[in-house]
Amino acid sequence: MKVIAFNGSAHKEGNTAILLNLVLDELKAEGIETELYSLAGKPVQGCIACFKCFEKKDQRCAVEKDIINECIRKMVEADGILLGSPTYFADVSASMKALIERCGMVGRANADLYKRKVGAAVVALRRAGGIHVFNSLNYFFSINAMIIPGSSYWNLGIGRAPGEVAGDAEGVQTMKDLGKNMAWLMKKIGKPA
Ligand SMILES: Cc1cc2nc3c(=O)[nH]c(=O)nc-3n(C[C@H](O)[C@H](O)[C@H](O)COP(=O)(O)O)c2cc1C
């Protein structure tokens, strides 16, 4: 089994990456293969609403110039998907929004490509707006017929400068508990039918 984690932060190794890695470490400890994919430095554009994905139904986005088709492939091949985003003006980063729009639309155009995979959100924030980011990320999972595990709190970690989130003991524990619950759920479900 495999989990792919997408980091929507502009910092490849910032707070969002730290939080995602805490979840991935728990998954690895349970024997689940993991991959962390950073969107930092990789320009991605939002959905252009051409709806070619509904015409072709080839599991691809018609906009071929960026990394989105690579991301779709990684999602399809994984059994679990983590979406991690920093809080930018009380919402997901623009890169994460582009990923959500395009991977989400191709998923819907192709008979729910990510159906019954396990999905979870991870959010870094400095002060406020993180719960809105958490909700925005969860909308991706629920409209794509995916299954969401819980944790011991909502999946938020508090920190400003890269690295600071490691000092948020409750946030760290929340990520570890999320990783354990995600592994438990994935093993119960097995390979999605
Ligand atoms: C453009 C921008 C907007 C931000 N907006 C918010 C915000 O609305 N609320 C908040 O708590 N933090 C906000 N922050 C702070 C980041 O969410 C916070 O520093 C986070 O830990 C960054 O994670 P990273 O190290 O993975 O990039 C903002 C940061 C940037 C760069």
Coordinates of C-alpha atoms and ligand atoms in Angstrom, one line a residue:
M1 CA 0.0 0.0 0.0
K2 CA 1.2 3.5 -0.7
V3 CA 0.4 7.1 0.4
I4 CA 1.2 10.1 -1.7
A5 CA 1.5 13.4 0.2
F6 CA 1.3 16.7 -1.7
N7 CA 2.8 19.8 -0.1
G8 CA 1.2 23.0 -1.4
S9 CA 3.6 25.3 0.4
A10 CA 6.1 27.7 -1.3
H11 CA 8.6 26.3 1.2
K12 CA 9.8 22.8 0.2
E13 CA 11.0 22.1 3.8
G14 CA 8.8 24.4 5.9
N15 CA 6.1 23.8 8.4
T16 CA 3.7 22.0 6.1
A17 CA 6.5 19.5 5.2
I18 CA 7.3 18.9 8.8
L19 CA 3.6 18.2 9.6
L20 CA 3.2 15.9 6.6
N21 CA 6.4 14.0 7.5
L22 CA 5.1 13.4 11.0
V23 CA 2.0 11.7 9.4
L24 CA 4.2 9.8 6.9
D25 CA 6.5 8.5 9.6
E26 CA 3.6 6.8 11.3
L27 CA 2.5 5.3 8.1
K28 CA 6.0 4.0 7.4
A29 CA 6.1 2.5 10.8
E30 CA 3.0 0.5 9.8
G31 CA 4.7 -0.8 6.7
I32 CA 3.0 1.6 4.2
E33 CA 5.1 3.0 1.4
T34 CA 5.1 6.8 1.3
E35 CA 6.1 9.7 -1.0
L36 CA 6.2 13.4 -0.4
Y37 CA 5.7 15.6 -3.5
S38 CA 6.4 19.3 -3.2
L39 CA 4.7 21.8 -5.4
A40 CA 7.2 24.5 -4.4
G41 CA 8.9 26.0 -7.5
K42 CA 6.6 24.2 -9.9
P43 CA 4.2 26.6 -11.6
V44 CA 0.7 25.2 -11.8
Q45 CA -2.3 27.0 -13.2
G46 CA -6.0 26.5 -12.2
C47 CA -8.7 24.7 -14.2
I48 CA -9.4 26.5 -17.5
A49 CA -12.9 24.9 -17.7
C50 CA -12.4 23.5 -21.1
F51 CA -14.1 20.2 -20.1
K52 CA -11.9 18.2 -22.5
C53 CA -11.4 15.7 -19.7
F54 CA -15.1 14.9 -19.9
E55 CA -14.8 14.4 -23.7
K56 CA -11.6 12.3 -23.7
K57 CA -12.1 10.5 -20.4
D58 CA -8.4 9.4 -20.6
Q59 CA -7.5 10.2 -17.0
R60 CA -5.6 13.3 -18.1
C61 CA -5.9 17.0 -17.9
A62 CA -5.8 18.7 -21.4
V63 CA -3.4 21.3 -20.1
E64 CA -0.2 19.4 -20.5
K65 CA 2.4 22.1 -19.8
D66 CA 2.7 21.6 -16.0
I67 CA 3.0 18.8 -13.4
I68 CA -0.7 18.1 -12.9
N69 CA -0.9 15.0 -15.0
E70 CA 2.1 13.6 -13.1
C71 CA 0.1 14.4 -9.9
I72 CA -3.0 12.7 -11.2
R73 CA -1.0 9.6 -12.0
K74 CA 0.5 9.6 -8.5
M75 CA -3.0 9.9 -7.0
V76 CA -4.4 7.0 -9.1
E77 CA -1.5 4.7 -8.1
A78 CA -1.7 5.5 -4.4
D79 CA -4.1 3.9 -1.9
G80 CA -4.1 7.1 0.3
I81 CA -3.7 10.8 -0.4
L82 CA -2.5 13.5 1.9
L83 CA -3.1 17.1 0.9
G84 CA -1.0 19.6 3.0
S85 CA -1.3 23.3 2.7
P86 CA -0.1 26.4 4.6
T87 CA -2.8 28.9 5.5
Y88 CA -2.6 31.8 3.0
F89 CA -5.1 34.5 3.7
A90 CA -7.3 32.1 5.5
D91 CA -7.4 29.6 2.6
V92 CA -5.3 27.0 0.8
S93 CA -2.3 28.2 -1.2
A94 CA -2.8 29.0 -4.9
S95 CA -0.8 25.9 -5.9
M96 CA -2.9 23.6 -3.8
K97 CA -6.1 25.2 -5.2
A98 CA -4.9 24.5 -8.7
L99 CA -4.1 20.9 -7.8
I100 CA -7.5 20.5 -6.2
E101 CA -9.4 22.0 -9.2
R102 CA -7.6 20.0 -11.9
C103 CA -7.0 16.7 -10.2
G104 CA -10.6 17.0 -8.9
M105 CA -12.2 17.7 -12.3
V106 CA -10.3 14.9 -14.0
G107 CA -11.3 12.5 -11.2
R108 CA -15.0 13.4 -11.7
A109 CA -14.7 13.1 -15.5
N110 CA -13.4 9.6 -15.1
A111 CA -16.0 7.9 -12.9
D112 CA -14.5 8.9 -9.6
L113 CA -10.8 8.0 -10.2
Y114 CA -9.9 8.3 -6.4
K115 CA -13.0 6.5 -5.2
R116 CA -12.6 4.8 -1.7
K117 CA -9.0 5.8 -1.4
V118 CA -8.3 7.2 2.1
G119 CA -7.7 11.0 2.2
A120 CA -6.6 13.4 4.9
A121 CA -5.8 17.1 5.2
V122 CA -2.8 18.7 6.9
V123 CA -2.6 22.4 7.6
A124 CA 0.1 24.8 8.8
L125 CA -0.9 28.2 10.1
R126 CA 0.6 31.1 12.1
R127 CA -2.5 32.4 13.8
A128 CA -6.0 32.2 12.2
G129 CA -7.9 30.8 9.2
G130 CA -6.5 27.2 9.4
I131 CA -9.9 25.6 10.1
H132 CA -11.1 27.0 6.8
V133 CA -8.1 25.5 5.0
F134 CA -8.9 22.2 6.7
N135 CA -12.4 22.3 5.4
S136 CA -11.3 23.3 1.9
L137 CA -9.0 20.4 1.7
N138 CA -11.7 18.0 3.0
Y139 CA -14.1 19.1 0.3
F140 CA -11.7 17.5 -2.3
F141 CA -11.9 14.1 -0.5
S142 CA -15.6 14.1 0.1
I143 CA -16.7 15.0 -3.5
N144 CA -14.3 12.4 -4.8
A145 CA -16.0 9.6 -2.9
M146 CA -13.0 9.1 -0.7
I147 CA -12.8 8.1 3.0
I148 CA -11.5 10.5 5.7
P149 CA -9.9 9.3 9.0
G150 CA -10.0 11.6 12.0
S151 CA -7.4 12.4 14.6
S152 CA -7.3 13.6 18.2
Y153 CA -7.9 17.2 17.0
W154 CA -8.4 18.9 13.7
N155 CA -5.2 18.5 11.6
L156 CA -3.6 21.8 12.3
G157 CA 0.0 22.8 13.3
I158 CA 0.9 26.3 14.5
G159 CA 4.1 28.0 13.5
R160 CA 5.3 31.0 11.5
A161 CA 8.9 30.7 10.3
P162 CA 9.9 27.3 8.7
G163 CA 10.6 24.8 11.5
E164 CA 8.5 26.6 14.2
V165 CA 5.7 24.1 14.0
A166 CA 7.9 21.5 15.6
G167 CA 7.3 23.4 18.9
D168 CA 3.5 22.9 18.7
A169 CA 3.3 19.8 20.9
E170 CA -0.5 19.4 20.4
G171 CA -0.1 19.8 16.6
V172 CA 2.7 17.3 16.5
Q173 CA 0.6 14.8 18.5
T174 CA -2.4 15.4 16.2
M175 CA -0.3 14.5 13.1
K176 CA 1.0 11.3 14.8
D177 CA -2.5 10.3 15.7
L178 CA -3.7 11.0 12.2
G179 CA -0.9 8.8 10.8
K180 CA -1.9 5.9 13.1
N181 CA -5.6 6.3 12.3
M182 CA -4.9 6.5 8.5
A183 CA -2.8 3.4 8.6
W184 CA -5.5 1.5 10.6
L185 CA -8.2 2.6 8.2
M186 CA -6.2 1.7 5.1
K187 CA -5.5 -1.8 6.5
K188 CA -9.2 -2.3 7.3
I189 CA -10.3 -1.2 3.8
G190 CA -7.5 -3.0 1.9
K191 CA -7.1 -2.2 -1.8
P192 CA -10.0 0.0 -2.9
A193 CA -12.4 -1.8 -5.1
Ligands
LIG1 C1 0.9 34.8 1.5 C2 0.8 34.3 2.9 C3 -0.4 34.4 3.6 C4 -0.5 34.0 4.9 N1 -1.8 34.0 5.5 C5 -2.0 33.5 6.7 C6 -3.3 33.5 7.4 O1 -4.3 33.9 6.8 N2 -3.3 33.0 8.6 C7 -2.3 32.5 9.3 O2 -2.4 32.0 10.4 N3 -1.0 32.4 8.7 C8 -0.9 32.9 7.5 N4 0.4 32.9 6.9 C9 1.5 32.2 7.6 C10 1.7 30.8 7.1 O3 0.5 30.0 7.0 C11 2.6 30.1 8.2 O4 3.8 30.7 8.3 C12 2.9 28.6 7.8 O5 3.5 28.0 8.9 C13 3.8 28.5 6.6 O6 4.0 27.1 6.3 P1 5.2 26.6 5.4 O7 6.5 26.8 6.3 O8 5.0 25.2 5.1 O9 5.3 27.6 4.2 C14 0.6 33.4 5.6 C15 1.8 33.3 4.9 C16 1.9 33.8 3.6 C17 3.2 33.6 2.9

